[in-house]
Short mmCIF file of C-alpha atoms in Angstrom, two decimals:
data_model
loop_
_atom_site.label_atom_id
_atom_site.label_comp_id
_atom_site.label_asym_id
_atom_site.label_seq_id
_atom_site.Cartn_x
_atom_site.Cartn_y
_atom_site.Cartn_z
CA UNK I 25 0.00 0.00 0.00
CA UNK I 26 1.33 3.33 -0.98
CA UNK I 27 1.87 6.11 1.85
CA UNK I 28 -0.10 9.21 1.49
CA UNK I 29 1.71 12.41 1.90
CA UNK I 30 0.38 14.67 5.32
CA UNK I 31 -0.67 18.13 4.47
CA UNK I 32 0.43 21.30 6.86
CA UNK I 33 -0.95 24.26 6.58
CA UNK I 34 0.58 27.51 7.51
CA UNK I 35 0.25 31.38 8.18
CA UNK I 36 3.03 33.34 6.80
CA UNK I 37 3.88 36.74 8.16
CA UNK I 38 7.33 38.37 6.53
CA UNK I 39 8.67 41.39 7.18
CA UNK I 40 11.55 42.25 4.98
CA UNK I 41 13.73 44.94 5.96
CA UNK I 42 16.00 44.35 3.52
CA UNK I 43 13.79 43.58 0.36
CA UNK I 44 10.84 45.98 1.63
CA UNK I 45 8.49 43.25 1.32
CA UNK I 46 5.75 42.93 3.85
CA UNK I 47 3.25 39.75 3.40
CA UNK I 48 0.86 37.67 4.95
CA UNK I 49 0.12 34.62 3.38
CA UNK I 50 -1.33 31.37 3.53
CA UNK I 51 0.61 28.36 2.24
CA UNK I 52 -1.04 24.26 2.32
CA UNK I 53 1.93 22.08 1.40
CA UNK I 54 2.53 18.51 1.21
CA UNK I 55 4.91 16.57 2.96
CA UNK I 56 6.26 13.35 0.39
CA UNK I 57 6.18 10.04 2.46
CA UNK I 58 10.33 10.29 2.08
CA UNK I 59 10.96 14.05 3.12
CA UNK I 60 12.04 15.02 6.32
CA UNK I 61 10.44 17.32 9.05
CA UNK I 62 13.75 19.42 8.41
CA UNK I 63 13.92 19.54 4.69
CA UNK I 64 9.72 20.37 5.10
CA UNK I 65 11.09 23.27 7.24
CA UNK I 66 13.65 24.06 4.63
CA UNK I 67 11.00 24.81 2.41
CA UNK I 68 8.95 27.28 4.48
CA UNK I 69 12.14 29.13 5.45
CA UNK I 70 13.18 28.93 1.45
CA UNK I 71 9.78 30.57 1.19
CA UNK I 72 10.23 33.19 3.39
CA UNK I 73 13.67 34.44 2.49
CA UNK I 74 11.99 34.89 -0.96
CA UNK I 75 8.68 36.12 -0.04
CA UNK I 76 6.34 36.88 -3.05
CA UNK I 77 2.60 36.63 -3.66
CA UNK I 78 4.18 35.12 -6.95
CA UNK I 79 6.31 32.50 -5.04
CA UNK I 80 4.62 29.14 -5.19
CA UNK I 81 5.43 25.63 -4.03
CA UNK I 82 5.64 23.04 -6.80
CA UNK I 83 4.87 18.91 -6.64
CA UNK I 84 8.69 19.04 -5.58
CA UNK I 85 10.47 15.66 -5.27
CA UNK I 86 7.19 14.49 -7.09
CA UNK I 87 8.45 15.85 -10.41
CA UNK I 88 12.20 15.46 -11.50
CA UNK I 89 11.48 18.95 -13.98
CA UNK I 90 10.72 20.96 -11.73
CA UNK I 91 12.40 22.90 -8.23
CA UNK I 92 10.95 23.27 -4.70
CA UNK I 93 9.41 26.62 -5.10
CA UNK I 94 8.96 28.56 -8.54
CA UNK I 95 8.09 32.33 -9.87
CA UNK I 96 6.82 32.25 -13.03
CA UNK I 97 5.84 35.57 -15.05
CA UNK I 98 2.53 35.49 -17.35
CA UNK I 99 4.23 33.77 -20.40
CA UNK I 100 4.83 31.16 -18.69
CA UNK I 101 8.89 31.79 -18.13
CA UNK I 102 10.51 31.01 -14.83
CA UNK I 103 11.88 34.20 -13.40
CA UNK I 104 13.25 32.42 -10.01
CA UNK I 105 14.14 28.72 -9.08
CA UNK I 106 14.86 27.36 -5.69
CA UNK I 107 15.90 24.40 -5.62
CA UNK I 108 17.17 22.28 -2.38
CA UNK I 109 19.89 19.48 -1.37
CA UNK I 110 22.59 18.59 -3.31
CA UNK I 111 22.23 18.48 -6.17
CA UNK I 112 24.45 17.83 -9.63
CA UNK I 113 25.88 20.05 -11.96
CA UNK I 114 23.88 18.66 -14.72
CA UNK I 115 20.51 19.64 -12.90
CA UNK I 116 21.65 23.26 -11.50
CA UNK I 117 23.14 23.94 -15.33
CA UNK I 118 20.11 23.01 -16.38
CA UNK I 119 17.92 25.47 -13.82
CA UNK I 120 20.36 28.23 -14.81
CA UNK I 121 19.25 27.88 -18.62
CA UNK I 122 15.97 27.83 -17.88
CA UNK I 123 14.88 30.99 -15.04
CA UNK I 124 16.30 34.22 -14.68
CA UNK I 125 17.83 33.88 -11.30
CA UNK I 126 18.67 30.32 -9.30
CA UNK I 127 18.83 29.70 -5.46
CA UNK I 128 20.56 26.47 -3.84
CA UNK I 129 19.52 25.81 0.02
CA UNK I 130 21.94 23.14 0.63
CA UNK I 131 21.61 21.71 4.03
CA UNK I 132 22.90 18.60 5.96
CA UNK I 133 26.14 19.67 7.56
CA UNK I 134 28.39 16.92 6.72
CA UNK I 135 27.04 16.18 3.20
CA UNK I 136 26.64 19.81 2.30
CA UNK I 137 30.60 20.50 3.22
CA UNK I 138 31.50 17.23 0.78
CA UNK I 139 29.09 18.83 -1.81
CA UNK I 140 30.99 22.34 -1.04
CA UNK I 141 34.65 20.81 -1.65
CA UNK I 142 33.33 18.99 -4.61
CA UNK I 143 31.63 21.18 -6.91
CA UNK I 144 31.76 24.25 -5.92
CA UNK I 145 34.22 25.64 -7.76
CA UNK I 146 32.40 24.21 -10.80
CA UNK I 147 29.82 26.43 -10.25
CA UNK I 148 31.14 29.77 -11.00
CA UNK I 149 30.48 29.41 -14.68
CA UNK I 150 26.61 30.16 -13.56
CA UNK I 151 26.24 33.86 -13.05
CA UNK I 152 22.82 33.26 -12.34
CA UNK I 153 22.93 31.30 -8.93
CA UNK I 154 23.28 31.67 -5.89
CA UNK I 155 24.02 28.85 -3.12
CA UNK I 156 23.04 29.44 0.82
CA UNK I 157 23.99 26.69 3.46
CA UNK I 158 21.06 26.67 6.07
CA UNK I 159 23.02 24.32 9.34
CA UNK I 160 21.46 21.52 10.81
CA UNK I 161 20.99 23.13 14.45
CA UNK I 162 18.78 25.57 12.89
CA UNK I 163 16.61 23.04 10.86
CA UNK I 164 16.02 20.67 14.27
CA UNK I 165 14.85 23.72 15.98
CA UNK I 166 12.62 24.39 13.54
CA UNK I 167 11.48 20.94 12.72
CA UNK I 168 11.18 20.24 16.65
CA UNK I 169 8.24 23.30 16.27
CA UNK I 170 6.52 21.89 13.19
CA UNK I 171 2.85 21.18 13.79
CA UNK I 172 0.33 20.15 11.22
CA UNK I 173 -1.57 23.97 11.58
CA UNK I 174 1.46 26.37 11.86
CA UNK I 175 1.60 30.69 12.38
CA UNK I 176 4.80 31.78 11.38
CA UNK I 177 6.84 35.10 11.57
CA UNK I 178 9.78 36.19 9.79
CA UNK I 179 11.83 38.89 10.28
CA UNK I 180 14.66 39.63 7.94
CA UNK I 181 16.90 42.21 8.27
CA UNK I 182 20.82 42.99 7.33
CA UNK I 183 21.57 39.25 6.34
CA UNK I 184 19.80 38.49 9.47
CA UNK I 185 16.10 36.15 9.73
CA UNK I 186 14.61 35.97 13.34
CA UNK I 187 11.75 32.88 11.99
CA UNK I 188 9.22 31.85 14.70
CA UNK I 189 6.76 28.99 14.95
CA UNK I 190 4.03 29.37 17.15
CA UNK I 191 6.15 30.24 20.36
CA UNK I 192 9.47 29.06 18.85
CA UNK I 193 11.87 31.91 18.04
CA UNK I 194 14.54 30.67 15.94
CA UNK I 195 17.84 33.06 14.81
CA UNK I 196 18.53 32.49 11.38
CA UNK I 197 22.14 33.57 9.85
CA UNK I 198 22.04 31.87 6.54
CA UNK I 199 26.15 30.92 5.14
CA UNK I 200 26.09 32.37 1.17
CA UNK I 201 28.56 30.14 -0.22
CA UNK I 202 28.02 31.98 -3.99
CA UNK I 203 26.40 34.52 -4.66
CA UNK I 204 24.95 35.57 -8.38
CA UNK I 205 26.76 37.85 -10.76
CA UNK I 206 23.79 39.15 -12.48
#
């Protein structure tokens, strides 16, 4: 029998100091039978760091074709790409050619500093991307707040995200290990 994927739905406040975006938004995602309670939380902080009424979550590790969260404009082209993991250099080429500006969250400490030494300096040909480490201490303390019915604030300013869950305050200082060129 196939598992069913469990659906969380969330309130999104954002305050961006930095971006001068200011949103509340509702969000229903799905959590795939084989993703973690971190990488879930990945997703929402993904989402707020980018904040748009544009930014939408796609069937993710459902669909090889397509990232974690997506703006498209109205003909249909993909004007921002987060994607999240590790991923190859064949798929983030591929996401460069294809949207106007590209955003890695790698995460896993250990695995995301093998990914670093590896391929990292293969990346520079891709003006378009940009690569943020998010550490494990931060994703338990968020996953340790997820709840199936969530209210969440975010709070970014100078580099800076204070991201709270329910009660849960949680200091955010995301590592930019490339930045784009664009």
């Amino acid at each position: 029998m196939a598992l069913k994927a469990t659906v969380y739905k969330a309130t999104i406040n954002v305050a961006d100091m930095s971006r001068g975006v200011y949103l509340d938004h509702s969000v229903t995602l799905a959590q795939h039978p084989s993703e973690t309670e971190k990488r879930l939380m990945l997703r929402l902080l993904a989402w707020t760091m980018y904040a748009d009424e544009r930014l939408q979550f796609t069937k993710g590790l459902c669909v090889d074709s397509e990232p974690e969260l997506w703006i498209k404009n109205y003909s249909d082209e993909i004007e921002l790409w987060v994607e999240l993991g590790l991923p190859d250099e064949k798929r983030l080429k591929k996401a460069c050619t294809q949207a106007k500006e590209v955003v890695l969250f790698t995460y896993d400490d250990h695995a995301a500093a093998v990914w670093k030494s590896q391929l990292l300096n293969k990346l520079h040909p891709f003006k378009n991307l940009t690569v943020i480490n998010i550490q494990d201490e931060i994703l338990d303390a968020a996953a340790s707040a997820l709840s199936r019915t969530m209210n969440i604030q975010a709070t970014i300013e100078d580099g800076q995200i204070w991201f709270s869950v329910g009660e849960k305050v949680i200091s955010v200082l995301p590592e930019t290990w490339k930045t784009a060129t664009v």
